[in-house]
Amino acid sequence: MLFIISYRTHRRAYVSVPIKAFSAWHVDVTLNFQNFGPDTVLQIGFPFDQSLAEADEEESPPDPGFVTYVDGTKVPVVYKKGIQNPDLKDLHYPHVFTSEIAFKSGEKKSIRHTYNVGGTVDSMGGMDFRYILKTGALWKGVIERVDVFLSTPARDMADLQCISPAPQKVERKGNDITLSWTMLNLKPEADIVFQRFFTELSRMSPDQLFEEVLGNNKSGFSVSNACMSEYFRNRVLATYGYPFAGPYEHALFYGSGQFKENPQFSWNKVTEKHRSLLNFLNDNSKQRITIPKPWYRSNVYIGAGAALVVLLLTVLFWLRRNKQK
């Protein structure tokens, strides 16, 4: 477990995914420290949760290819089993890689870790990977700055169905997508989590999703959070070829070829059932979009229709009066 008492830090993390997401994540982390106390030697540890080891590896140390460099020089790394702190019951990391690093008073050092990890896969096909930030809350003071970058081929974005917290910036360069976060003066309370929902759920058509969420054929599935609501709202829109403005959403639904963008997308083609589903999911999403009413329900058409009725009644009234004369 990472526990640093007397150091403020600038922490920079670069997370890259050079091959298919969740099958192997390559992580490259750089942490910049300065010693504001006397000369000392610290045991600096990097924690991993239970997902690091497979079920058949419980008796042997996991091997994520963990390497540590100090100011560009490779240093020895020792694997240790994490110990539960009774005062921090929600922080338990059974695997820790440690290095002994000496700091002179006032000295600055750049510590870099590289490793590979696979994330967690459940029996239903759901997957998740988390970049651990919460242990930074144990450090003295705040982390002055954290930069996280995740890079992956656009075709593999389909596996990153829910990201929390949402990336602050998304860029596309060629066939690659880069997601980024910048956090200042951070006392982290949560990790960055990437999820893919279980397979059956991810394959539901808009009609099936409507029945599960708003219909009578519910099987226990519920839209449990804003991230899930946003994903399924956008997935329904993707079936109509909705032109997503953001490169993340565009790559998520169109990068793998599962759906195809429609340059002639029109809200008028969205069925009443699907529009009801979209409105429900949109209301429960963190980032809402504007879903226009059907043309026949818009205020413009209602107003025009009412004006036309009044005009017709007026004409009929005058015709009747003229006829009576």
PDB file of C-alpha atoms in Angstrom:
ATOM      1  CA  MET A   1       0.000   0.000   0.000  1.00  0.00           C
ATOM      2  CA  LEU A   2       1.284   3.421  -0.917  1.00  0.00           C
ATOM      3  CA  PHE A   3       1.683   5.719   2.057  1.00  0.00           C
ATOM      4  CA  ILE A   4       3.814   8.829   1.674  1.00  0.00           C
ATOM      5  CA  ILE A   5       3.934  11.274   4.563  1.00  0.00           C
ATOM      6  CA  SER A   6       6.255  14.151   3.763  1.00  0.00           C
ATOM      7  CA  TYR A   7       6.162  14.649   0.010  1.00  0.00           C
ATOM      8  CA  ARG A   8       4.171  16.823  -2.288  1.00  0.00           C
ATOM      9  CA  THR A   9       4.096  15.576  -5.823  1.00  0.00           C
ATOM     10  CA  HIS A  10       3.343  16.311  -9.412  1.00  0.00           C
ATOM     11  CA  ARG A  11       1.965  13.084 -10.829  1.00  0.00           C
ATOM     12  CA  ARG A  12       1.762  12.401 -14.555  1.00  0.00           C
ATOM     13  CA  ALA A  13       0.273   9.167 -15.822  1.00  0.00           C
ATOM     14  CA  TYR A  14       0.254   8.039 -19.436  1.00  0.00           C
ATOM     15  CA  VAL A  15      -2.009   5.067 -20.062  1.00  0.00           C
ATOM     16  CA  SER A  16      -1.750   3.571 -23.536  1.00  0.00           C
ATOM     17  CA  VAL A  17      -3.663   0.660 -25.026  1.00  0.00           C
ATOM     18  CA  PRO A  18      -1.705  -0.431 -28.106  1.00  0.00           C
ATOM     19  CA  ILE A  19      -3.796  -3.564 -28.691  1.00  0.00           C
ATOM     20  CA  LYS A  20      -7.395  -4.535 -28.102  1.00  0.00           C
ATOM     21  CA  ALA A  21      -8.824  -2.950 -24.972  1.00  0.00           C
ATOM     22  CA  PHE A  22      -9.120  -5.199 -21.902  1.00  0.00           C
ATOM     23  CA  SER A  23      -7.024  -7.992 -23.414  1.00  0.00           C
ATOM     24  CA  ALA A  24      -3.793  -6.204 -22.447  1.00  0.00           C
ATOM     25  CA  TRP A  25      -3.352  -2.672 -21.173  1.00  0.00           C
ATOM     26  CA  HIS A  26       0.123  -1.213 -21.281  1.00  0.00           C
ATOM     27  CA  VAL A  27       0.503   1.450 -18.606  1.00  0.00           C
ATOM     28  CA  ASP A  28       3.296   4.013 -18.389  1.00  0.00           C
ATOM     29  CA  VAL A  29       3.238   6.208 -15.265  1.00  0.00           C
ATOM     30  CA  THR A  30       5.590   9.054 -14.328  1.00  0.00           C
ATOM     31  CA  LEU A  31       5.496  10.578 -10.829  1.00  0.00           C
ATOM     32  CA  ASN A  32       7.534  13.661  -9.967  1.00  0.00           C
ATOM     33  CA  PHE A  33       8.417  14.029  -6.277  1.00  0.00           C
ATOM     34  CA  GLN A  34      10.240  16.601  -4.181  1.00  0.00           C
ATOM     35  CA  ASN A  35      11.502  16.036  -0.636  1.00  0.00           C
ATOM     36  CA  PHE A  36      10.560  18.933   1.642  1.00  0.00           C
ATOM     37  CA  GLY A  37      12.027  17.226   4.707  1.00  0.00           C
ATOM     38  CA  PRO A  38      15.453  15.921   5.778  1.00  0.00           C
ATOM     39  CA  ASP A  39      17.460  13.265   3.924  1.00  0.00           C
ATOM     40  CA  THR A  40      15.573   9.990   3.906  1.00  0.00           C
ATOM     41  CA  VAL A  41      15.052   6.653   2.194  1.00  0.00           C
ATOM     42  CA  LEU A  42      11.484   5.807   1.235  1.00  0.00           C
ATOM     43  CA  GLN A  43       9.825   2.570   0.311  1.00  0.00           C
ATOM     44  CA  ILE A  44       7.632   3.640  -2.589  1.00  0.00           C
ATOM     45  CA  GLY A  45       4.950   1.148  -3.533  1.00  0.00           C
ATOM     46  CA  PHE A  46       2.615   0.800  -6.501  1.00  0.00           C
ATOM     47  CA  PRO A  47      -0.629  -1.062  -5.666  1.00  0.00           C
ATOM     48  CA  PHE A  48      -2.739  -3.470  -7.708  1.00  0.00           C
ATOM     49  CA  ASP A  49      -6.160  -4.888  -6.939  1.00  0.00           C
ATOM     50  CA  GLN A  50      -7.229  -8.532  -7.098  1.00  0.00           C
ATOM     51  CA  SER A  51      -7.754  -8.419 -10.875  1.00  0.00           C
ATOM     52  CA  LEU A  52      -3.979  -8.506 -11.391  1.00  0.00           C
ATOM     53  CA  ALA A  53      -3.794 -12.274 -10.816  1.00  0.00           C
ATOM     54  CA  GLU A  54      -5.749 -15.037 -12.508  1.00  0.00           C
ATOM     55  CA  ALA A  55      -7.535 -17.656 -10.415  1.00  0.00           C
ATOM     56  CA  ASP A  56      -4.829 -20.270 -11.050  1.00  0.00           C
ATOM     57  CA  GLU A  57      -2.074 -17.837 -10.064  1.00  0.00           C
ATOM     58  CA  GLU A  58      -3.095 -17.351  -6.440  1.00  0.00           C
ATOM     59  CA  GLU A  59      -0.161 -19.386  -5.131  1.00  0.00           C
ATOM     60  CA  SER A  60       2.501 -17.553  -7.146  1.00  0.00           C
ATOM     61  CA  PRO A  61       3.305 -13.835  -7.452  1.00  0.00           C
ATOM     62  CA  PRO A  62       1.636 -12.119 -10.411  1.00  0.00           C
ATOM     63  CA  ASP A  63       3.903 -10.911 -13.184  1.00  0.00           C
ATOM     64  CA  PRO A  64       2.642  -7.769 -14.953  1.00  0.00           C
ATOM     65  CA  GLY A  65       6.135  -6.985 -16.226  1.00  0.00           C
ATOM     66  CA  PHE A  66       6.437  -4.207 -13.650  1.00  0.00           C
ATOM     67  CA  VAL A  67       9.549  -2.032 -14.114  1.00  0.00           C
ATOM     68  CA  THR A  68      10.604   1.094 -12.187  1.00  0.00           C
ATOM     69  CA  TYR A  69      13.011   3.828 -13.275  1.00  0.00           C
ATOM     70  CA  VAL A  70      14.357   6.687 -11.155  1.00  0.00           C
ATOM     71  CA  ASP A  71      15.524   9.641 -13.233  1.00  0.00           C
ATOM     72  CA  GLY A  72      15.808   7.297 -16.213  1.00  0.00           C
ATOM     73  CA  THR A  73      17.779   4.549 -14.432  1.00  0.00           C
ATOM     74  CA  LYS A  74      16.183   1.151 -13.821  1.00  0.00           C
ATOM     75  CA  VAL A  75      16.045   0.206 -10.124  1.00  0.00           C
ATOM     76  CA  PRO A  76      15.265  -3.069  -8.296  1.00  0.00           C
ATOM     77  CA  VAL A  77      11.600  -3.888  -7.638  1.00  0.00           C
ATOM     78  CA  VAL A  78      10.309  -6.186  -4.881  1.00  0.00           C
ATOM     79  CA  TYR A  79       6.842  -7.770  -4.906  1.00  0.00           C
ATOM     80  CA  LYS A  80       4.990  -7.763  -1.578  1.00  0.00           C
ATOM     81  CA  LYS A  81       1.536  -8.781  -0.442  1.00  0.00           C
ATOM     82  CA  GLY A  82      -0.609  -5.842   0.585  1.00  0.00           C
ATOM     83  CA  ILE A  83      -1.766  -5.561   4.202  1.00  0.00           C
ATOM     84  CA  GLN A  84      -5.245  -4.310   5.046  1.00  0.00           C
ATOM     85  CA  ASN A  85      -5.305  -1.092   7.070  1.00  0.00           C
ATOM     86  CA  PRO A  86      -8.171  -1.525   9.585  1.00  0.00           C
ATOM     87  CA  ASP A  87      -8.886   2.210   9.444  1.00  0.00           C
ATOM     88  CA  LEU A  88      -9.229   2.167   5.642  1.00  0.00           C
ATOM     89  CA  LYS A  89     -11.580  -0.715   4.943  1.00  0.00           C
ATOM     90  CA  ASP A  90     -12.439   0.443   1.422  1.00  0.00           C
ATOM     91  CA  LEU A  91      -8.769   0.488   0.409  1.00  0.00           C
ATOM     92  CA  HIS A  92      -7.311  -2.982   0.074  1.00  0.00           C
ATOM     93  CA  TYR A  93      -4.788  -3.891  -2.580  1.00  0.00           C
ATOM     94  CA  PRO A  94      -3.381  -7.426  -2.238  1.00  0.00           C
ATOM     95  CA  HIS A  95      -0.463  -6.831  -4.623  1.00  0.00           C
ATOM     96  CA  VAL A  96       2.220  -4.153  -4.221  1.00  0.00           C
ATOM     97  CA  PHE A  97       5.481  -3.591  -6.105  1.00  0.00           C
ATOM     98  CA  THR A  98       7.995  -1.611  -4.067  1.00  0.00           C
ATOM     99  CA  SER A  99      11.369   0.087  -4.443  1.00  0.00           C
ATOM    100  CA  GLU A 100      13.690   1.717  -1.898  1.00  0.00           C
ATOM    101  CA  ILE A 101      14.478   5.245  -3.102  1.00  0.00           C
ATOM    102  CA  ALA A 102      16.782   7.737  -1.369  1.00  0.00           C
ATOM    103  CA  PHE A 103      15.972  11.456  -1.300  1.00  0.00           C
ATOM    104  CA  LYS A 104      18.241  14.241  -0.128  1.00  0.00           C
ATOM    105  CA  SER A 105      16.649  17.268   1.478  1.00  0.00           C
ATOM    106  CA  GLY A 106      15.036  19.408  -1.221  1.00  0.00           C
ATOM    107  CA  GLU A 107      15.831  16.865  -3.938  1.00  0.00           C
ATOM    108  CA  LYS A 108      13.467  16.267  -6.852  1.00  0.00           C
ATOM    109  CA  LYS A 109      13.179  12.882  -8.540  1.00  0.00           C
ATOM    110  CA  SER A 110      11.160  11.491 -11.417  1.00  0.00           C
ATOM    111  CA  ILE A 111       9.869   7.952 -10.833  1.00  0.00           C
ATOM    112  CA  ARG A 112       8.505   6.007 -13.774  1.00  0.00           C
ATOM    113  CA  HIS A 113       6.601   2.712 -13.677  1.00  0.00           C
ATOM    114  CA  THR A 114       5.653   0.570 -16.673  1.00  0.00           C
ATOM    115  CA  TYR A 115       3.520  -2.571 -16.601  1.00  0.00           C
ATOM    116  CA  ASN A 116       0.828  -4.591 -18.376  1.00  0.00           C
ATOM    117  CA  VAL A 117      -2.507  -5.589 -16.899  1.00  0.00           C
ATOM    118  CA  GLY A 118      -5.665  -7.206 -18.221  1.00  0.00           C
ATOM    119  CA  GLY A 119      -8.560  -5.874 -16.138  1.00  0.00           C
ATOM    120  CA  THR A 120     -11.473  -7.978 -14.869  1.00  0.00           C
ATOM    121  CA  VAL A 121     -13.806 -10.176 -16.947  1.00  0.00           C
ATOM    122  CA  ASP A 122     -16.997 -11.711 -15.542  1.00  0.00           C
ATOM    123  CA  SER A 123     -18.899 -14.806 -16.662  1.00  0.00           C
ATOM    124  CA  MET A 124     -21.501 -12.694 -18.512  1.00  0.00           C
ATOM    125  CA  GLY A 125     -18.927 -11.040 -20.752  1.00  0.00           C
ATOM    126  CA  GLY A 126     -18.757  -7.802 -18.795  1.00  0.00           C
ATOM    127  CA  MET A 127     -15.324  -6.248 -18.346  1.00  0.00           C
ATOM    128  CA  ASP A 128     -13.763  -3.448 -16.368  1.00  0.00           C
ATOM    129  CA  PHE A 129     -10.382  -1.863 -15.870  1.00  0.00           C
ATOM    130  CA  ARG A 130      -9.534   0.789 -13.322  1.00  0.00           C
ATOM    131  CA  TYR A 131      -6.595   3.106 -13.013  1.00  0.00           C
ATOM    132  CA  ILE A 132      -6.061   3.432  -9.263  1.00  0.00           C
ATOM    133  CA  LEU A 133      -6.035   6.997  -7.955  1.00  0.00           C
ATOM    134  CA  LYS A 134      -7.575   6.581  -4.489  1.00  0.00           C
ATOM    135  CA  THR A 135      -4.288   5.652  -2.829  1.00  0.00           C
ATOM    136  CA  GLY A 136      -3.110   9.187  -3.590  1.00  0.00           C
ATOM    137  CA  ALA A 137      -5.475  10.375  -0.859  1.00  0.00           C
ATOM    138  CA  LEU A 138      -3.014   8.865   1.649  1.00  0.00           C
ATOM    139  CA  TRP A 139      -0.254  11.241   0.601  1.00  0.00           C
ATOM    140  CA  LYS A 140       0.451  14.367   2.611  1.00  0.00           C
ATOM    141  CA  GLY A 141      -1.459  17.333   1.223  1.00  0.00           C
ATOM    142  CA  VAL A 142      -2.782  17.233  -2.320  1.00  0.00           C
ATOM    143  CA  ILE A 143      -1.413  15.974  -5.613  1.00  0.00           C
ATOM    144  CA  GLU A 144      -0.635  19.197  -7.417  1.00  0.00           C
ATOM    145  CA  ARG A 145      -1.444  17.880 -10.881  1.00  0.00           C
ATOM    146  CA  VAL A 146      -2.485  14.605 -12.481  1.00  0.00           C
ATOM    147  CA  ASP A 147      -2.494  14.094 -16.249  1.00  0.00           C
ATOM    148  CA  VAL A 148      -3.903  10.848 -17.624  1.00  0.00           C
ATOM    149  CA  PHE A 149      -3.916   9.925 -21.310  1.00  0.00           C
ATOM    150  CA  LEU A 150      -5.478   6.799 -22.773  1.00  0.00           C
ATOM    151  CA  SER A 151      -4.672   5.955 -26.380  1.00  0.00           C
ATOM    152  CA  THR A 152      -6.352   3.161 -28.340  1.00  0.00           C
ATOM    153  CA  PRO A 153      -7.215   2.316 -31.956  1.00  0.00           C
ATOM    154  CA  ALA A 154     -10.618   3.747 -32.848  1.00  0.00           C
ATOM    155  CA  ARG A 155     -11.859   0.281 -33.853  1.00  0.00           C
ATOM    156  CA  ASP A 156     -11.396  -0.931 -30.257  1.00  0.00           C
ATOM    157  CA  MET A 157     -13.382   1.895 -28.670  1.00  0.00           C
ATOM    158  CA  ALA A 158     -16.496  -0.310 -28.788  1.00  0.00           C
ATOM    159  CA  ASP A 159     -15.215  -2.009 -25.620  1.00  0.00           C
ATOM    160  CA  LEU A 160     -15.046   1.268 -23.668  1.00  0.00           C
ATOM    161  CA  GLN A 161     -18.787   1.643 -23.208  1.00  0.00           C
ATOM    162  CA  CYS A 162     -18.731   3.463 -19.885  1.00  0.00           C
ATOM    163  CA  ILE A 163     -15.942   5.717 -18.623  1.00  0.00           C
ATOM    164  CA  SER A 164     -16.117   7.347 -15.199  1.00  0.00           C
ATOM    165  CA  PRO A 165     -15.267  10.104 -14.739  1.00  0.00           C
ATOM    166  CA  ALA A 166     -15.837  11.084 -18.350  1.00  0.00           C
ATOM    167  CA  PRO A 167     -12.709  12.250 -20.194  1.00  0.00           C
ATOM    168  CA  GLN A 168     -12.276  16.000 -20.310  1.00  0.00           C
ATOM    169  CA  LYS A 169     -10.803  15.921 -23.793  1.00  0.00           C
ATOM    170  CA  VAL A 170     -11.017  13.529 -26.740  1.00  0.00           C
ATOM    171  CA  GLU A 171      -8.833  13.756 -29.832  1.00  0.00           C
ATOM    172  CA  ARG A 172      -8.576  11.643 -32.946  1.00  0.00           C
ATOM    173  CA  LYS A 173      -5.364  11.402 -34.930  1.00  0.00           C
ATOM    174  CA  GLY A 174      -5.553   9.048 -37.871  1.00  0.00           C
ATOM    175  CA  ASN A 175      -6.860   5.696 -36.645  1.00  0.00           C
ATOM    176  CA  ASP A 176      -6.180   6.372 -32.949  1.00  0.00           C
ATOM    177  CA  ILE A 177      -8.289   7.991 -30.236  1.00  0.00           C
ATOM    178  CA  THR A 178      -6.708   9.697 -27.216  1.00  0.00           C
ATOM    179  CA  LEU A 179      -8.766  10.417 -24.101  1.00  0.00           C
ATOM    180  CA  SER A 180      -7.326  12.747 -21.479  1.00  0.00           C
ATOM    181  CA  TRP A 181      -7.942  14.003 -17.959  1.00  0.00           C
ATOM    182  CA  THR A 182      -6.205  16.812 -16.063  1.00  0.00           C
ATOM    183  CA  MET A 183      -6.830  17.177 -12.327  1.00  0.00           C
ATOM    184  CA  LEU A 184      -5.350  19.918 -10.153  1.00  0.00           C
ATOM    185  CA  ASN A 185      -4.771  19.966  -6.380  1.00  0.00           C
ATOM    186  CA  LEU A 186      -6.299  16.519  -6.164  1.00  0.00           C
ATOM    187  CA  LYS A 187      -7.222  14.529  -3.077  1.00  0.00           C
ATOM    188  CA  PRO A 188      -8.631  11.560  -5.009  1.00  0.00           C
ATOM    189  CA  GLU A 189     -11.786   9.855  -3.804  1.00  0.00           C
ATOM    190  CA  ALA A 190     -12.315   7.558  -6.789  1.00  0.00           C
ATOM    191  CA  ASP A 191     -10.436   5.716  -9.521  1.00  0.00           C
ATOM    192  CA  ILE A 192     -10.822   6.104 -13.275  1.00  0.00           C
ATOM    193  CA  VAL A 193     -12.988   3.183 -14.372  1.00  0.00           C
ATOM    194  CA  PHE A 194     -13.538   1.764 -17.868  1.00  0.00           C
ATOM    195  CA  GLN A 195     -16.376  -0.721 -18.401  1.00  0.00           C
ATOM    196  CA  ARG A 196     -17.990  -2.919 -20.995  1.00  0.00           C
ATOM    197  CA  PHE A 197     -21.470  -4.185 -20.139  1.00  0.00           C
ATOM    198  CA  PHE A 198     -22.330  -7.866 -20.254  1.00  0.00           C
ATOM    199  CA  THR A 199     -22.716  -9.318 -23.728  1.00  0.00           C
ATOM    200  CA  GLU A 200     -26.475  -9.966 -23.819  1.00  0.00           C
ATOM    201  CA  LEU A 201     -27.231  -6.429 -22.703  1.00  0.00           C
ATOM    202  CA  SER A 202     -24.870  -4.921 -25.260  1.00  0.00           C
ATOM    203  CA  ARG A 203     -26.611  -6.798 -28.082  1.00  0.00           C
ATOM    204  CA  MET A 204     -30.158  -5.644 -27.317  1.00  0.00           C
ATOM    205  CA  SER A 205     -32.065  -3.940 -30.107  1.00  0.00           C
ATOM    206  CA  PRO A 206     -33.859  -0.652 -29.334  1.00  0.00           C
ATOM    207  CA  ASP A 207     -37.185  -2.543 -29.178  1.00  0.00           C
ATOM    208  CA  GLN A 208     -35.778  -5.078 -26.706  1.00  0.00           C
ATOM    209  CA  LEU A 209     -34.240  -2.297 -24.656  1.00  0.00           C
ATOM    210  CA  PHE A 210     -37.580  -0.467 -24.582  1.00  0.00           C
ATOM    211  CA  GLU A 211     -39.319  -3.572 -23.228  1.00  0.00           C
ATOM    212  CA  GLU A 212     -36.630  -4.027 -20.576  1.00  0.00           C
ATOM    213  CA  VAL A 213     -36.633  -0.408 -19.438  1.00  0.00           C
ATOM    214  CA  LEU A 214     -40.181   0.842 -20.045  1.00  0.00           C
ATOM    215  CA  GLY A 215     -42.190  -2.201 -21.121  1.00  0.00           C
ATOM    216  CA  ASN A 216     -43.668  -5.263 -19.447  1.00  0.00           C
ATOM    217  CA  ASN A 217     -41.025  -7.871 -20.291  1.00  0.00           C
ATOM    218  CA  LYS A 218     -38.526  -6.868 -17.636  1.00  0.00           C
ATOM    219  CA  SER A 219     -35.943  -9.446 -16.585  1.00  0.00           C
ATOM    220  CA  GLY A 220     -34.389  -7.537 -13.709  1.00  0.00           C
ATOM    221  CA  PHE A 221     -32.231  -5.242 -15.834  1.00  0.00           C
ATOM    222  CA  SER A 222     -32.224  -1.586 -14.854  1.00  0.00           C
ATOM    223  CA  VAL A 223     -30.353   1.476 -16.020  1.00  0.00           C
ATOM    224  CA  SER A 224     -28.410   1.893 -12.811  1.00  0.00           C
ATOM    225  CA  ASN A 225     -26.355   5.024 -13.424  1.00  0.00           C
ATOM    226  CA  ALA A 226     -25.942   8.084 -15.632  1.00  0.00           C
ATOM    227  CA  CYS A 227     -23.058   6.549 -17.564  1.00  0.00           C
ATOM    228  CA  MET A 228     -25.134   3.508 -18.523  1.00  0.00           C
ATOM    229  CA  SER A 229     -28.101   5.700 -19.487  1.00  0.00           C
ATOM    230  CA  GLU A 230     -25.890   7.822 -21.702  1.00  0.00           C
ATOM    231  CA  TYR A 231     -24.362   4.800 -23.436  1.00  0.00           C
ATOM    232  CA  PHE A 232     -27.704   3.188 -24.281  1.00  0.00           C
ATOM    233  CA  ARG A 233     -29.224   6.509 -25.354  1.00  0.00           C
ATOM    234  CA  ASN A 234     -26.361   6.959 -27.797  1.00  0.00           C
ATOM    235  CA  ARG A 235     -26.589   3.336 -28.893  1.00  0.00           C
ATOM    236  CA  VAL A 236     -30.252   3.782 -29.844  1.00  0.00           C
ATOM    237  CA  LEU A 237     -29.305   6.918 -31.777  1.00  0.00           C
ATOM    238  CA  ALA A 238     -26.522   4.998 -33.536  1.00  0.00           C
ATOM    239  CA  THR A 239     -29.085   2.566 -34.962  1.00  0.00           C
ATOM    240  CA  TYR A 240     -30.490   5.568 -36.852  1.00  0.00           C
ATOM    241  CA  GLY A 241     -27.037   6.774 -37.921  1.00  0.00           C
ATOM    242  CA  TYR A 242     -27.028   9.838 -35.655  1.00  0.00           C
ATOM    243  CA  PRO A 243     -24.067  12.152 -36.503  1.00  0.00           C
ATOM    244  CA  PHE A 244     -22.178  12.283 -33.197  1.00  0.00           C
ATOM    245  CA  ALA A 245     -20.058  15.419 -32.942  1.00  0.00           C
ATOM    246  CA  GLY A 246     -17.544  13.996 -30.466  1.00  0.00           C
ATOM    247  CA  PRO A 247     -14.784  11.653 -31.696  1.00  0.00           C
ATOM    248  CA  TYR A 248     -15.251   9.356 -28.662  1.00  0.00           C
ATOM    249  CA  GLU A 249     -18.930   8.671 -29.384  1.00  0.00           C
ATOM    250  CA  HIS A 250     -18.259   8.470 -33.125  1.00  0.00           C
ATOM    251  CA  ALA A 251     -15.515   5.875 -32.645  1.00  0.00           C
ATOM    252  CA  LEU A 252     -17.489   4.009 -29.972  1.00  0.00           C
ATOM    253  CA  PHE A 253     -20.391   3.247 -32.303  1.00  0.00           C
ATOM    254  CA  TYR A 254     -19.027   3.601 -35.831  1.00  0.00           C
ATOM    255  CA  GLY A 255     -15.364   2.672 -35.421  1.00  0.00           C
ATOM    256  CA  SER A 256     -15.973  -1.091 -35.370  1.00  0.00           C
ATOM    257  CA  GLY A 257     -18.493  -1.066 -38.225  1.00  0.00           C
ATOM    258  CA  GLN A 258     -21.372  -2.293 -36.043  1.00  0.00           C
ATOM    259  CA  PHE A 259     -23.418   0.777 -36.963  1.00  0.00           C
ATOM    260  CA  LYS A 260     -23.170   3.177 -39.879  1.00  0.00           C
ATOM    261  CA  GLU A 261     -23.473   6.946 -39.748  1.00  0.00           C
ATOM    262  CA  ASN A 262     -26.308   8.362 -41.843  1.00  0.00           C
ATOM    263  CA  PRO A 263     -25.546  11.766 -43.429  1.00  0.00           C
ATOM    264  CA  GLN A 264     -29.311  12.171 -43.990  1.00  0.00           C
ATOM    265  CA  PHE A 265     -30.225  11.488 -40.367  1.00  0.00           C
ATOM    266  CA  SER A 266     -33.601  12.962 -39.449  1.00  0.00           C
ATOM    267  CA  TRP A 267     -35.370  13.043 -36.102  1.00  0.00           C
ATOM    268  CA  ASN A 268     -38.624  12.547 -38.010  1.00  0.00           C
ATOM    269  CA  LYS A 269     -37.550   8.954 -38.721  1.00  0.00           C
ATOM    270  CA  VAL A 270     -37.258   8.078 -35.015  1.00  0.00           C
ATOM    271  CA  THR A 271     -40.301   6.056 -33.967  1.00  0.00           C
ATOM    272  CA  GLU A 272     -42.582   7.118 -31.129  1.00  0.00           C
ATOM    273  CA  LYS A 273     -41.492   4.119 -29.047  1.00  0.00           C
ATOM    274  CA  HIS A 274     -37.804   4.812 -29.501  1.00  0.00           C
ATOM    275  CA  ARG A 275     -38.310   8.516 -28.836  1.00  0.00           C
ATOM    276  CA  SER A 276     -39.935   7.675 -25.487  1.00  0.00           C
ATOM    277  CA  LEU A 277     -36.965   5.461 -24.645  1.00  0.00           C
ATOM    278  CA  LEU A 278     -34.516   8.176 -25.698  1.00  0.00           C
ATOM    279  CA  ASN A 279     -36.257  10.772 -23.532  1.00  0.00           C
ATOM    280  CA  PHE A 280     -36.154   8.468 -20.503  1.00  0.00           C
ATOM    281  CA  LEU A 281     -32.469   7.643 -20.964  1.00  0.00           C
ATOM    282  CA  ASN A 282     -31.616  11.263 -21.730  1.00  0.00           C
ATOM    283  CA  ASP A 283     -33.276  12.449 -18.511  1.00  0.00           C
ATOM    284  CA  ASN A 284     -31.045  10.049 -16.570  1.00  0.00           C
ATOM    285  CA  SER A 285     -27.830  10.945 -18.414  1.00  0.00           C
ATOM    286  CA  LYS A 286     -25.167  13.272 -17.101  1.00  0.00           C
ATOM    287  CA  GLN A 287     -24.576  14.908 -20.479  1.00  0.00           C
ATOM    288  CA  ARG A 288     -28.005  15.529 -21.946  1.00  0.00           C
ATOM    289  CA  ILE A 289     -28.787  16.331 -25.547  1.00  0.00           C
ATOM    290  CA  THR A 290     -31.726  18.146 -27.111  1.00  0.00           C
ATOM    291  CA  ILE A 291     -34.320  15.697 -28.398  1.00  0.00           C
ATOM    292  CA  PRO A 292     -36.871  17.608 -30.483  1.00  0.00           C
ATOM    293  CA  LYS A 293     -40.547  16.766 -30.320  1.00  0.00           C
ATOM    294  CA  PRO A 294     -42.142  15.054 -33.339  1.00  0.00           C
ATOM    295  CA  TRP A 295     -43.026  17.596 -36.002  1.00  0.00           C
ATOM    296  CA  TYR A 296     -46.742  17.135 -35.366  1.00  0.00           C
ATOM    297  CA  ARG A 297     -46.247  17.964 -31.670  1.00  0.00           C
ATOM    298  CA  SER A 298     -44.009  20.981 -32.045  1.00  0.00           C
ATOM    299  CA  ASN A 299     -45.331  24.351 -30.923  1.00  0.00           C
ATOM    300  CA  VAL A 300     -44.812  25.763 -34.412  1.00  0.00           C
ATOM    301  CA  TYR A 301     -47.038  23.182 -36.053  1.00  0.00           C
ATOM    302  CA  ILE A 302     -49.585  23.251 -33.240  1.00  0.00           C
ATOM    303  CA  GLY A 303     -49.733  27.034 -33.470  1.00  0.00           C
ATOM    304  CA  ALA A 304     -50.004  26.934 -37.254  1.00  0.00           C
ATOM    305  CA  GLY A 305     -52.738  24.316 -37.025  1.00  0.00           C
ATOM    306  CA  ALA A 306     -54.683  26.352 -34.499  1.00  0.00           C
ATOM    307  CA  ALA A 307     -54.354  29.462 -36.663  1.00  0.00           C
ATOM    308  CA  LEU A 308     -55.589  27.513 -39.683  1.00  0.00           C
ATOM    309  CA  VAL A 309     -58.633  26.280 -37.763  1.00  0.00           C
ATOM    310  CA  VAL A 310     -59.450  29.828 -36.659  1.00  0.00           C
ATOM    311  CA  LEU A 311     -59.047  31.059 -40.227  1.00  0.00           C
ATOM    312  CA  LEU A 312     -61.358  28.360 -41.598  1.00  0.00           C
ATOM    313  CA  LEU A 313     -63.993  29.087 -38.958  1.00  0.00           C
ATOM    314  CA  THR A 314     -63.788  32.787 -39.775  1.00  0.00           C
ATOM    315  CA  VAL A 315     -64.204  32.116 -43.489  1.00  0.00           C
ATOM    316  CA  LEU A 316     -67.180  29.831 -42.848  1.00  0.00           C
ATOM    317  CA  PHE A 317     -68.739  32.442 -40.590  1.00  0.00           C
ATOM    318  CA  TRP A 318     -68.477  35.169 -43.226  1.00  0.00           C
ATOM    319  CA  LEU A 319     -69.702  32.853 -45.965  1.00  0.00           C
ATOM    320  CA  ARG A 320     -72.777  32.007 -43.895  1.00  0.00           C
ATOM    321  CA  ARG A 321     -73.481  35.668 -43.167  1.00  0.00           C
ATOM    322  CA  ASN A 322     -73.143  36.598 -46.812  1.00  0.00           C
ATOM    323  CA  LYS A 323     -75.452  33.747 -47.796  1.00  0.00           C
ATOM    324  CA  GLN A 324     -78.087  34.885 -45.302  1.00  0.00           C
ATOM    325  CA  LYS A 325     -78.042  38.357 -46.835  1.00  0.00           C
TER     326      LYS A 325
END
